[in-house]
Tab-separated table of C-alpha atoms in Angstrom:
chain	number	residue	atom	x	y	z
A	1	MET	CA	0.000	0.000	0.000
A	2	LYS	CA	2.787	2.405	0.866
A	3	MET	CA	4.708	1.412	-2.237
A	4	SER	CA	1.628	1.843	-4.316
A	5	LEU	CA	1.065	5.264	-2.770
A	6	GLY	CA	4.683	6.198	-3.324
A	7	LEU	CA	4.608	5.127	-6.959
A	8	GLY	CA	1.357	6.931	-7.464
A	9	LEU	CA	2.647	10.123	-5.901
A	10	GLY	CA	5.850	9.907	-7.902
A	11	SER	CA	3.958	9.390	-11.120
A	12	VAL	CA	1.958	12.519	-10.328
A	13	LEU	CA	4.909	14.609	-9.140
A	14	VAL	CA	7.111	13.973	-12.190
A	15	PRO	CA	4.689	15.399	-14.759
A	16	LEU	CA	3.764	18.161	-12.339
A	17	LEU	CA	7.403	19.128	-11.898
A	18	THR	CA	7.914	18.916	-15.667
A	19	LEU	CA	4.861	21.095	-16.246
A	20	SER	CA	6.064	23.526	-13.570
A	21	LEU	CA	9.460	23.771	-15.251
A	22	LEU	CA	7.873	24.364	-18.648
A	23	VAL	CA	5.612	27.046	-17.212
A	24	SER	CA	8.602	28.651	-15.489
A	25	ILE	CA	10.630	28.683	-18.690
A	26	SER	CA	7.676	29.954	-20.697
A	27	SER	CA	6.844	32.732	-18.231
A	28	ALA	CA	10.488	33.809	-18.057
A	29	GLU	CA	10.611	33.941	-21.835
A	30	ILE	CA	7.544	36.107	-22.194
A	31	SER	CA	7.675	38.081	-18.978
A	32	GLY	CA	6.535	41.689	-18.986
A	33	LYS	CA	9.974	42.965	-18.051
A	34	VAL	CA	10.848	45.867	-20.319
A	35	GLY	CA	14.004	46.194	-22.399
A	36	VAL	CA	15.657	49.024	-24.279
A	37	ASN	CA	16.967	49.473	-27.816
A	38	TYR	CA	20.683	50.294	-27.820
A	39	GLY	CA	21.420	52.108	-31.087
A	40	GLN	CA	24.924	53.215	-31.971
A	41	LEU	CA	24.411	55.955	-34.596
A	42	GLY	CA	26.272	58.646	-32.700
A	43	ASN	CA	29.848	59.911	-32.606
A	44	ASN	CA	29.671	60.920	-28.946
A	45	LEU	CA	28.183	57.885	-27.178
A	46	PRO	CA	29.561	56.216	-24.034
A	47	SER	CA	31.618	53.023	-24.281
A	48	PRO	CA	29.813	49.655	-24.294
A	49	SER	CA	30.885	48.920	-20.719
A	50	ARG	CA	29.584	52.285	-19.521
A	51	SER	CA	26.401	51.780	-21.566
A	52	VAL	CA	25.718	48.461	-19.850
A	53	GLU	CA	25.958	50.210	-16.484
A	54	LEU	CA	23.504	52.840	-17.707
A	55	ILE	CA	21.140	50.133	-18.969
A	56	LYS	CA	21.201	48.623	-15.484
A	57	SER	CA	20.515	52.041	-13.943
A	58	LEU	CA	17.318	52.230	-16.016
A	59	LYS	CA	16.362	48.793	-14.596
A	60	ALA	CA	16.082	47.336	-18.077
A	61	LYS	CA	16.043	43.540	-18.148
A	62	ARG	CA	16.528	43.199	-21.893
A	63	VAL	CA	18.520	45.014	-24.557
A	64	LYS	CA	18.310	44.936	-28.337
A	65	ILE	CA	21.256	45.911	-30.510
A	66	TYR	CA	21.179	46.408	-34.274
A	67	ASP	CA	24.173	44.204	-35.057
A	68	ALA	CA	26.297	41.709	-33.161
A	69	ASN	CA	28.915	44.134	-31.863
A	70	PRO	CA	31.452	41.934	-30.030
A	71	GLU	CA	32.478	44.680	-27.614
A	72	ILE	CA	28.869	45.144	-26.521
A	73	LEU	CA	28.299	41.401	-26.230
A	74	ARG	CA	31.414	41.074	-24.076
A	75	ALA	CA	30.219	43.945	-21.863
A	76	LEU	CA	26.922	42.084	-21.343
A	77	LYS	CA	28.676	38.865	-20.306
A	78	ASN	CA	27.608	37.430	-16.950
A	79	THR	CA	24.813	39.969	-16.480
A	80	ASP	CA	21.143	39.059	-16.030
A	81	ILE	CA	20.197	41.093	-19.112
A	82	GLN	CA	18.607	39.175	-21.987
A	83	VAL	CA	20.024	40.181	-25.353
A	84	SER	CA	18.662	40.481	-28.883
A	85	ILE	CA	21.162	40.689	-31.759
A	86	MET	CA	20.639	41.303	-35.456
A	87	VAL	CA	21.813	40.078	-38.855
A	88	PRO	CA	22.523	43.184	-41.009
A	89	ASN	CA	20.085	43.897	-43.836
A	90	GLN	CA	22.794	43.676	-46.484
A	91	LEU	CA	23.606	40.032	-45.650
A	92	ILE	CA	20.068	38.695	-45.944
A	93	SER	CA	20.069	37.807	-49.642
A	94	ASN	CA	23.423	36.037	-49.499
A	95	ILE	CA	22.473	34.081	-46.375
A	96	SER	CA	19.130	33.092	-47.895
A	97	HIS	CA	20.952	31.204	-50.661
A	98	ASN	CA	23.899	29.855	-48.674
A	99	GLN	CA	23.597	27.671	-45.570
A	100	THR	CA	27.365	27.735	-45.124
A	101	LEU	CA	27.343	31.522	-44.876
A	102	ALA	CA	24.563	31.330	-42.270
A	103	ASP	CA	26.617	28.771	-40.318
A	104	GLN	CA	29.668	31.024	-40.445
A	105	TRP	CA	27.681	34.043	-39.242
A	106	VAL	CA	26.337	32.137	-36.242
A	107	LEU	CA	29.782	30.652	-35.552
A	108	SER	CA	31.365	34.139	-35.526
A	109	ASN	CA	28.639	36.176	-33.858
A	110	VAL	CA	26.776	33.851	-31.494
A	111	VAL	CA	28.901	30.863	-30.500
A	112	PRO	CA	31.793	32.863	-28.922
A	113	PHE	CA	29.396	34.666	-26.544
A	114	PHE	CA	26.610	32.189	-25.809
A	115	PRO	CA	25.588	31.284	-23.104
A	116	ASP	CA	27.695	33.622	-20.899
A	117	THR	CA	25.989	36.505	-22.683
A	118	MET	CA	22.271	35.785	-22.504
A	119	ILE	CA	21.480	35.995	-26.223
A	120	ARG	CA	17.830	35.017	-26.477
A	121	TYR	CA	16.641	36.615	-29.724
A	122	LEU	CA	18.234	36.782	-33.165
A	123	LEU	CA	16.528	39.164	-35.568
A	124	VAL	CA	17.150	38.883	-39.290
A	125	GLY	CA	17.312	42.422	-40.677
A	126	ASN	CA	15.402	45.493	-39.543
A	127	GLU	CA	12.127	46.681	-41.114
A	128	ILE	CA	13.046	44.963	-44.394
A	129	LEU	CA	9.472	45.103	-45.681
A	130	SER	CA	9.389	48.906	-45.407
A	131	SER	CA	12.108	49.380	-48.030
A	132	TYR	CA	11.187	49.459	-51.699
A	133	SER	CA	14.759	49.998	-52.930
A	134	ASP	CA	15.416	46.235	-53.173
A	135	THR	CA	12.234	44.206	-53.144
A	136	GLN	CA	14.111	40.976	-53.838
A	137	THR	CA	15.265	41.093	-50.203
A	138	TRP	CA	11.604	40.770	-49.204
A	139	TYR	CA	11.455	37.328	-50.780
A	140	ASP	CA	14.848	36.322	-49.387
A	141	LEU	CA	13.854	37.229	-45.825
A	142	VAL	CA	12.069	34.049	-44.709
A	143	PRO	CA	14.592	31.698	-46.373
A	144	ALA	CA	17.335	33.578	-44.495
A	145	MET	CA	15.413	33.205	-41.221
A	146	ARG	CA	15.139	29.453	-41.827
A	147	LYS	CA	18.842	29.106	-42.530
A	148	ILE	CA	19.811	31.071	-39.409
A	149	LYS	CA	17.513	28.836	-37.336
A	150	ASN	CA	19.122	25.749	-38.889
A	151	SER	CA	22.566	27.132	-38.045
A	152	LEU	CA	21.600	27.568	-34.401
A	153	ARG	CA	20.459	23.926	-34.288
A	154	VAL	CA	23.716	22.780	-35.906
A	155	HIS	CA	25.609	24.440	-33.068
A	156	GLY	CA	23.297	22.964	-30.442
A	157	ILE	CA	21.699	26.302	-29.553
A	158	ARG	CA	17.976	25.949	-28.915
A	159	LYS	CA	17.198	28.827	-26.556
A	160	ILE	CA	17.389	31.579	-29.178
A	161	LYS	CA	14.228	32.650	-30.999
A	162	VAL	CA	14.558	33.873	-34.597
A	163	GLY	CA	12.381	36.667	-35.978
A	164	THR	CA	12.458	39.970	-37.847
A	165	PRO	CA	11.091	43.414	-36.882
A	166	SER	CA	8.312	44.924	-38.983
A	167	ALA	CA	6.916	48.442	-39.029
A	168	MET	CA	3.200	49.216	-39.149
A	169	ASP	CA	3.441	49.877	-42.881
A	170	VAL	CA	3.304	46.107	-43.507
A	171	LEU	CA	-0.453	46.686	-43.270
A	172	GLU	CA	-2.458	48.176	-46.124
A	173	SER	CA	-5.417	48.664	-43.804
A	174	SER	CA	-5.366	49.223	-40.056
A	175	PHE	CA	-8.659	50.993	-39.347
A	176	PRO	CA	-10.796	49.877	-37.760
A	177	PRO	CA	-8.462	47.357	-36.068
A	178	SER	CA	-10.736	44.477	-37.071
A	179	ASN	CA	-10.018	45.378	-40.700
A	180	GLY	CA	-6.267	44.908	-40.262
A	181	THR	CA	-4.913	43.534	-43.541
A	182	PHE	CA	-1.368	42.924	-44.705
A	183	ARG	CA	-0.233	44.579	-47.929
A	184	SER	CA	-1.130	42.620	-51.032
A	185	ASP	CA	2.462	42.774	-52.346
A	186	ILE	CA	3.786	40.820	-49.352
A	187	ALA	CA	0.810	39.005	-47.795
A	188	ASP	CA	1.054	35.690	-49.668
A	189	ARG	CA	4.711	35.629	-50.733
A	190	VAL	CA	6.331	36.898	-47.525
A	191	ILE	CA	4.023	37.301	-44.517
A	192	LYS	CA	2.236	33.962	-44.778
A	193	PRO	CA	5.487	31.917	-44.979
A	194	MET	CA	6.900	34.062	-42.157
A	195	LEU	CA	3.888	33.380	-39.928
A	196	GLN	CA	4.208	29.684	-40.713
A	197	PHE	CA	7.879	29.800	-39.623
A	198	LEU	CA	7.100	31.774	-36.444
A	199	ASN	CA	4.270	29.398	-35.582
A	200	ARG	CA	6.410	26.288	-36.123
A	201	THR	CA	9.342	27.632	-34.100
A	202	LYS	CA	7.124	29.202	-31.406
A	203	SER	CA	8.706	32.592	-32.017
A	204	PHE	CA	7.200	36.095	-32.042
A	205	PHE	CA	5.975	38.624	-34.575
A	206	PHE	CA	8.315	41.514	-33.725
A	207	LEU	CA	6.499	44.802	-34.272
A	208	ASP	CA	7.577	48.463	-34.171
A	209	VAL	CA	4.687	50.577	-32.831
A	210	TYR	CA	4.866	54.375	-32.690
A	211	PRO	CA	1.562	56.150	-31.922
A	212	TYR	CA	3.454	59.447	-32.327
A	213	PHE	CA	3.474	59.164	-36.117
A	214	PRO	CA	-0.252	58.634	-36.840
A	215	TRP	CA	-1.090	61.259	-34.212
A	216	SER	CA	1.355	63.852	-35.580
A	217	SER	CA	0.044	63.341	-39.110
A	218	ASP	CA	-3.556	63.941	-37.983
A	219	PRO	CA	-3.560	65.807	-34.642
A	220	VAL	CA	-7.014	67.248	-35.301
A	221	ASN	CA	-8.859	63.943	-35.485
A	222	ILE	CA	-6.615	61.937	-33.135
A	223	LYS	CA	-6.495	63.408	-29.657
A	224	LEU	CA	-3.072	63.766	-28.057
A	225	ASP	CA	-4.294	62.306	-24.763
A	226	TYR	CA	-5.520	59.223	-26.636
A	227	ALA	CA	-2.016	58.721	-28.085
A	228	LEU	CA	-0.325	59.252	-24.691
A	229	PHE	CA	-2.478	56.776	-22.685
A	230	GLU	CA	-3.900	59.816	-20.855
A	231	SER	CA	-7.435	59.780	-22.217
A	232	LYS	CA	-10.172	59.936	-19.624
A	233	ASN	CA	-13.212	60.309	-21.839
A	234	THR	CA	-12.131	59.368	-25.386
A	235	THR	CA	-12.825	55.802	-26.507
A	236	TYR	CA	-13.242	54.104	-29.869
A	237	LEU	CA	-15.726	51.290	-30.516
A	238	ASP	CA	-14.722	48.968	-33.357
A	239	PRO	CA	-18.014	48.529	-35.260
A	240	VAL	CA	-17.136	45.018	-36.468
A	241	SER	CA	-15.450	43.380	-33.479
A	242	GLY	CA	-17.400	45.313	-30.852
A	243	LEU	CA	-14.130	45.924	-28.962
A	244	THR	CA	-13.644	49.230	-27.151
A	245	TYR	CA	-10.295	51.034	-27.305
A	246	THR	CA	-8.967	53.601	-24.847
A	247	ASN	CA	-5.634	54.332	-26.537
A	248	LEU	CA	-4.025	54.434	-29.970
A	249	PHE	CA	-1.309	51.883	-29.147
A	250	ASP	CA	-3.847	49.091	-28.610
A	251	GLN	CA	-5.585	49.933	-31.881
A	252	MET	CA	-2.325	49.625	-33.788
A	253	VAL	CA	-1.283	46.341	-32.184
A	254	ASP	CA	-4.694	44.750	-32.624
A	255	ALA	CA	-4.758	45.696	-36.309
A	256	VAL	CA	-1.751	43.390	-36.744
A	257	THR	CA	-3.399	40.715	-34.617
A	258	PHE	CA	-6.450	40.773	-36.894
A	259	GLY	CA	-4.191	40.810	-39.958
A	260	MET	CA	-2.476	37.597	-38.804
A	261	LYS	CA	-5.840	36.035	-38.040
A	262	ARG	CA	-6.989	36.892	-41.549
A	263	LEU	CA	-4.086	34.843	-42.928
A	264	GLY	CA	-4.908	31.876	-40.708
A	265	TYR	CA	-2.543	32.492	-37.781
A	266	PRO	CA	-4.605	33.928	-34.898
A	267	ASP	CA	-2.324	32.889	-32.031
A	268	ILE	CA	1.196	34.041	-32.898
A	269	ARG	CA	2.548	36.167	-30.068
A	270	ILE	CA	3.485	39.794	-30.666
A	271	TRP	CA	6.689	41.321	-29.317
A	272	ILE	CA	6.954	45.110	-29.271
A	273	ALA	CA	10.399	45.477	-30.862
A	274	GLU	CA	10.306	49.278	-30.707
A	275	THR	CA	8.044	51.897	-29.200
A	276	GLY	CA	8.674	55.367	-27.862
A	277	TRP	CA	8.043	59.074	-28.306
A	278	PRO	CA	10.499	61.787	-29.467
A	279	ASN	CA	11.743	64.259	-26.859
A	280	GLY	CA	12.703	66.856	-29.468
A	281	GLY	CA	12.718	67.557	-33.190
A	282	ASP	CA	12.518	70.195	-35.888
A	283	PHE	CA	10.446	73.375	-35.840
A	284	ASP	CA	7.909	71.844	-38.218
A	285	GLN	CA	7.383	68.728	-36.094
A	286	ILE	CA	4.522	68.770	-33.636
A	287	GLY	CA	4.415	67.347	-30.119
A	288	CYS	CA	8.027	66.193	-29.916
A	289	ASN	CA	9.002	67.315	-26.436
A	290	ILE	CA	10.222	65.992	-23.107
A	291	TYR	CA	6.811	66.195	-21.438
A	292	ASN	CA	5.081	64.018	-24.032
A	293	ALA	CA	8.003	61.597	-24.310
A	294	ALA	CA	8.155	61.002	-20.566
A	295	THR	CA	4.365	60.725	-20.310
A	296	TYR	CA	4.121	58.175	-23.127
A	297	ASN	CA	7.051	56.020	-22.049
A	298	ARG	CA	6.062	55.953	-18.387
A	299	ASN	CA	2.496	55.013	-19.298
A	300	VAL	CA	3.432	52.319	-21.814
A	301	VAL	CA	5.909	50.783	-19.334
A	302	LYS	CA	3.144	50.771	-16.732
A	303	LYS	CA	1.024	48.851	-19.226
A	304	PHE	CA	3.776	46.364	-20.095
A	305	THR	CA	4.681	45.631	-16.477
A	306	SER	CA	1.148	45.410	-15.098
A	307	ASP	CA	0.518	42.347	-12.932
A	308	PRO	CA	-1.709	40.668	-13.909
A	309	PRO	CA	-1.030	41.530	-17.563
A	310	ILE	CA	-3.454	43.880	-19.309
A	311	GLY	CA	-2.906	42.839	-22.915
A	312	THR	CA	-5.034	44.493	-25.617
A	313	PRO	CA	-8.776	44.356	-26.323
A	314	ALA	CA	-8.237	41.576	-28.887
A	315	ARG	CA	-5.927	39.674	-26.535
A	316	PRO	CA	-6.845	40.623	-22.981
A	317	GLY	CA	-4.555	39.388	-20.233
A	318	LYS	CA	-1.703	38.525	-22.616
A	319	VAL	CA	1.865	39.654	-21.898
A	320	LEU	CA	3.425	42.066	-24.394
A	321	PRO	CA	7.210	41.733	-24.111
A	322	SER	CA	8.886	44.926	-25.260
A	323	PHE	CA	11.881	47.134	-25.999
A	324	ILE	CA	11.618	50.915	-25.514
A	325	PHE	CA	13.270	53.036	-28.186
A	326	ALA	CA	15.897	54.185	-27.399
A	327	LEU	CA	18.792	54.243	-24.970
A	328	TYR	CA	20.415	57.428	-26.350
A	329	ASN	CA	19.700	60.487	-28.439
A	330	GLU	CA	21.809	59.522	-31.475
A	331	ASN	CA	23.231	62.506	-33.333
A	332	GLN	CA	24.072	60.692	-36.572
A	333	LYS	CA	20.677	59.201	-37.341
A	334	PRO	CA	19.483	60.482	-40.727
A	335	GLY	CA	16.090	61.996	-41.413
A	336	ALA	CA	13.918	64.489	-39.569
A	337	GLY	CA	14.982	65.902	-36.195
A	338	THR	CA	12.784	63.498	-34.236
A	339	GLU	CA	14.988	60.617	-35.405
A	340	ARG	CA	17.825	61.986	-33.270
A	341	HIS	CA	15.657	62.592	-30.198
A	342	PHE	CA	14.141	59.319	-29.003
A	343	GLY	CA	16.657	58.666	-26.232
A	344	LEU	CA	16.012	58.117	-22.557
A	345	LEU	CA	19.571	59.369	-22.034
A	346	ASN	CA	21.762	62.108	-23.434
A	347	PRO	CA	25.101	61.034	-24.931
A	348	ASP	CA	26.872	62.067	-21.721
A	349	GLY	CA	24.783	59.513	-19.815
A	350	SER	CA	22.506	62.032	-18.093
A	351	ASN	CA	18.734	61.545	-18.109
A	352	VAL	CA	16.703	63.338	-20.737
A	353	TYR	CA	13.983	62.750	-18.160
A	354	GLU	CA	13.716	60.334	-15.257
A	355	MET	CA	12.720	56.818	-16.271
A	356	ASP	CA	12.355	53.485	-14.514
A	357	LEU	CA	11.813	50.600	-16.944
A	358	SER	CA	10.775	48.284	-14.137
A	359	GLY	CA	7.595	50.342	-13.764
A	360	GLU	CA	8.027	50.378	-9.998
A	361	THR	CA	8.608	54.117	-9.465
A	362	PRO	CA	5.302	55.924	-8.741
A	363	GLU	CA	4.595	59.060	-10.743
A	364	SER	CA	4.711	61.151	-7.565
A	365	GLU	CA	8.417	60.404	-7.113
A	366	TYR	CA	9.449	61.839	-10.472
A	367	LYS	CA	10.549	65.467	-10.749
A	368	PRO	CA	8.156	67.887	-12.518
A	369	LEU	CA	8.490	67.910	-16.308
A	370	PRO	CA	8.957	71.030	-18.449
A	371	LYS	CA	5.681	72.174	-19.979
A	372	PRO	CA	5.299	71.354	-23.689
A	373	THR	CA	5.574	74.267	-26.118
A	374	ASN	CA	5.008	72.586	-29.489
A	375	ASN	CA	1.805	70.594	-29.129
A	376	GLU	CA	0.378	72.692	-31.945
A	377	LEU	CA	1.851	73.075	-35.414
A	378	TYR	CA	4.307	75.933	-35.903
A	379	LYS	CA	2.692	78.319	-38.380
A	380	GLY	CA	5.635	80.588	-39.188
A	381	LYS	CA	8.237	80.331	-41.923
A	382	ILE	CA	11.207	77.982	-41.594
A	383	TRP	CA	14.499	78.016	-43.481
A	384	CYS	CA	17.085	75.299	-43.970
A	385	MET	CA	20.641	76.581	-43.464
A	386	VAL	CA	24.155	75.203	-43.407
A	387	ALA	CA	24.845	73.971	-39.877
A	388	LYS	CA	27.482	75.524	-37.680
A	389	GLY	CA	30.853	73.813	-38.075
A	390	ALA	CA	29.853	71.901	-41.220
A	391	ASN	CA	32.754	70.476	-43.234
A	392	LYS	CA	33.384	72.616	-46.326
A	393	SER	CA	34.070	69.782	-48.783
A	394	GLU	CA	31.013	67.874	-47.556
A	395	VAL	CA	28.875	71.009	-47.938
A	396	GLU	CA	30.134	71.333	-51.523
A	397	SER	CA	29.035	67.746	-52.246
A	398	ALA	CA	25.651	68.326	-50.595
A	399	LEU	CA	25.188	71.522	-52.609
A	400	SER	CA	25.879	69.589	-55.802
A	401	TYR	CA	23.367	66.921	-54.776
A	402	ALA	CA	20.641	69.432	-53.876
A	403	CYS	CA	21.103	71.269	-57.155
A	404	SER	CA	20.811	68.031	-59.140
A	405	GLN	CA	17.344	67.353	-57.747
A	406	GLY	CA	13.949	68.814	-58.491
A	407	ASN	CA	12.764	71.565	-60.764
A	408	LYS	CA	15.318	74.384	-61.193
A	409	THR	CA	16.315	74.082	-57.544
A	410	CYS	CA	19.455	76.183	-57.903
A	411	ASP	CA	18.786	78.464	-60.885
A	412	PRO	CA	18.680	81.640	-58.736
A	413	ILE	CA	22.229	81.028	-57.387
A	414	GLN	CA	23.819	80.514	-60.781
A	415	PRO	CA	25.979	83.387	-62.189
A	416	ARG	CA	23.727	86.340	-63.019
A	417	GLY	CA	20.948	84.727	-61.009
A	418	ARG	CA	18.977	86.935	-58.626
A	419	CYS	CA	20.514	85.223	-55.556
A	420	TYR	CA	24.025	84.628	-56.857
A	421	LYS	CA	25.550	87.277	-54.616
A	422	PRO	CA	27.108	86.996	-52.164
A	423	ASP	CA	29.195	84.384	-54.003
A	424	SER	CA	29.714	82.313	-50.878
A	425	LEU	CA	29.517	78.551	-50.340
A	426	PHE	CA	27.586	79.160	-47.111
A	427	TRP	CA	24.872	81.252	-48.775
A	428	HIS	CA	24.654	79.196	-51.959
A	429	ALA	CA	24.364	75.931	-50.047
A	430	SER	CA	21.825	77.413	-47.621
A	431	TYR	CA	19.697	78.587	-50.525
A	432	ALA	CA	19.968	75.168	-52.200
A	433	PHE	CA	19.120	73.313	-48.999
A	434	SER	CA	16.044	75.478	-48.397
A	435	SER	CA	14.921	75.154	-52.013
A	436	TYR	CA	15.359	71.377	-52.009
A	437	TRP	CA	13.568	71.011	-48.692
A	438	ALA	CA	10.632	73.176	-49.794
A	439	GLN	CA	10.144	70.933	-52.835
A	440	PHE	CA	10.580	67.540	-51.211
A	441	LYS	CA	9.532	67.726	-47.548
A	442	LYS	CA	6.010	66.528	-48.350
A	443	VAL	CA	7.444	63.296	-49.741
A	444	GLY	CA	9.954	62.668	-46.967
A	445	GLY	CA	12.752	65.131	-47.770
A	446	SER	CA	14.373	66.610	-44.670
A	447	CYS	CA	16.587	69.518	-43.654
A	448	TYR	CA	19.443	67.311	-42.575
A	449	PHE	CA	21.898	66.501	-45.401
A	450	ASN	CA	23.890	64.080	-43.228
A	451	GLY	CA	24.168	66.612	-40.416
A	452	LEU	CA	25.279	69.499	-42.637
A	453	ALA	CA	22.012	71.445	-42.390
A	454	THR	CA	19.748	72.756	-39.653
A	455	GLN	CA	16.423	74.551	-39.472
A	456	THR	CA	16.028	78.184	-38.450
A	457	ILE	CA	12.972	80.385	-37.984
A	458	LYS	CA	15.030	83.572	-38.486
A	459	ASP	CA	14.780	84.862	-42.046
A	460	PRO	CA	18.445	84.916	-43.163
A	461	SER	CA	17.760	87.677	-45.677
A	462	LYS	CA	16.330	90.020	-43.038
A	463	LEU	CA	18.633	89.841	-40.066
A	464	PRO	CA	18.425	93.116	-38.075
A	465	LEU	CA	21.024	95.803	-38.731
A	466	TYR	CA	23.198	96.926	-35.892
A	467	PRO	CA	22.949	100.753	-35.641
A	468	PHE	CA	26.402	101.574	-37.005
A	469	ASN	CA	27.564	103.226	-40.194
A	470	ILE	CA	28.455	100.305	-42.495
A	471	PRO	CA	30.938	102.163	-44.761
A	472	PHE	CA	32.723	103.481	-41.653
A	473	LEU	CA	32.996	99.972	-40.207
A	474	LEU	CA	34.296	98.672	-43.518
A	475	SER	CA	36.965	101.388	-43.689
A	476	LEU	CA	37.967	100.756	-40.096
A	477	TYR	CA	38.185	97.019	-40.781
A	478	MET	CA	40.434	97.558	-43.813
A	479	PHE	CA	42.691	99.857	-41.774
A	480	LEU	CA	43.019	97.403	-38.904
A	481	PHE	CA	43.559	94.511	-41.321
A	482	GLN	CA	46.911	96.120	-42.227
A	483	PHE	CA	48.006	96.014	-38.568
A	484	PRO	CA	46.969	92.587	-37.228
A	485	THR	CA	49.098	92.978	-34.082
A	486	LEU	CA	47.646	96.360	-33.188
A	487	ASN	CA	46.525	96.231	-29.533
A	488	THR	CA	43.161	97.897	-29.626
A	489	SER	CA	39.699	97.208	-28.344
A	490	LEU	CA	38.299	98.542	-31.615
A	491	TYR	CA	38.992	95.332	-33.571
A	492	ILE	CA	35.871	94.495	-35.540
A	493	ASN	CA	34.116	91.178	-35.634
A	494	PHE	CA	31.500	91.700	-38.292
A	495	ARG	CA	29.335	88.849	-37.042
A	496	MET	CA	28.741	90.897	-33.906
A	497	TYR	CA	27.129	93.672	-35.922
A	498	LYS	CA	24.467	91.385	-37.439
A	499	LEU	CA	24.822	92.679	-40.979
A	500	SER	CA	21.913	91.778	-43.197
A	501	PHE	CA	22.150	89.634	-46.318
A	502	SER	CA	21.514	92.688	-48.517
A	503	GLN	CA	24.223	94.715	-46.754
A	504	VAL	CA	26.775	91.958	-47.214
A	505	GLN	CA	26.031	91.895	-50.939
A	506	LYS	CA	27.321	95.455	-51.178
A	507	TYR	CA	30.654	94.665	-49.545
A	508	PRO	CA	32.242	91.512	-50.997
A	509	ILE	CA	35.303	91.897	-48.765
A	510	ILE	CA	33.246	90.977	-45.702
A	511	GLN	CA	31.212	88.176	-47.261
A	512	GLU	CA	33.455	85.449	-45.911
A	513	LYS	CA	33.509	87.168	-42.510
A	514	PHE	CA	29.738	87.034	-42.269
């Protein structure tokens, strides 16, 4: 009887312990602990070892990098931080056709660090399906994912999930959420095989979700509070599903959920690969400020870390694992100003605003935030000028590029053109940058030019005149120029006198001083 009882208890305990272990592993894998995206597009960022310390200070439990930087992976060794690495976009096509190349990539970029560095996710490319410059890579994406997964198995690595991040533009319809539909150019040839792979390997659909962008493109019809998780009275009822939404984020995520369901895969888990809000930007960009960024990120972290999990209306109670974008403000990211202002930290490691990615700090313990000043569109004029300290040879190349685009972009600064004088690289390039930007900003053109340009709201042709006699100053300058060692407090710096564009035209000798 005792033996029978013992055998019976043992036979019950073994599967229970096995089930408990599986549940433990599963819950650890999809816990609500929040991570951070560690981008490296800056020339002034802290070292990897210092960055890991800063990641810990934010209480992030995961980090995603956009390559497999060995210095970063070494800095993450023997920490409790789960890591996501990435195969570069440019290798996808070659890997998709070559298992040996996939094996070599895993051997070089995973095997030397695993398991001491807790690599748990391997993403193949970044937002591949948003680029139309090389559509063949779309069709190579899933074959490359398969080959990378095979390579991990060859090396006996089974704890790493393989996926790829997608932006919201993989959908051709997202409103209402129940109408979520993947684009027809990728639905059957790319998304369906991808979902099949993710389903078979029990991986995630990695999704980049930024409520800032739909809100900023339609701030009249989409309420800011609804985008920031601050809405008290605004809700949206999906007329088909009958689900009620209280924030824009949930609408966006559920549109993808319904899109996957439409293709026959209703249960694939979603991982928020990127989300965040810009803390700054250009004059023509609305709502990008520290107040909104802190409000959004604190609220979305509160959602992610809620216990029990909140989920979304289409998947209530489901965990949404996540990475917040981004660790730093990165000064070399191309595009509009917001692209360089998503960081939780400044490049010197200081907080842009206080943030706790564990979600444990109550709002009352944070310092007051600066009031937002750009929650409405700027209605004045904006010019695009050469940035301070820009490299001369690079400006020359950018000028040539700007003038080669569009419809007579640079005709006025050609010889005998109405804006030819002053014949200065600074003024010619500034004119060309402004002209280019005016023509192309509606289709994605920006006032950036690889960091050579910046926006200004001061009309460069109408700078105020300093109340001095210009011919007298010019004569005095020419006199003093002959005696450079003359010890006098009268030495002229013409910038100080704020000469106008039209005044400088009259005096070519001071054009380069202006």
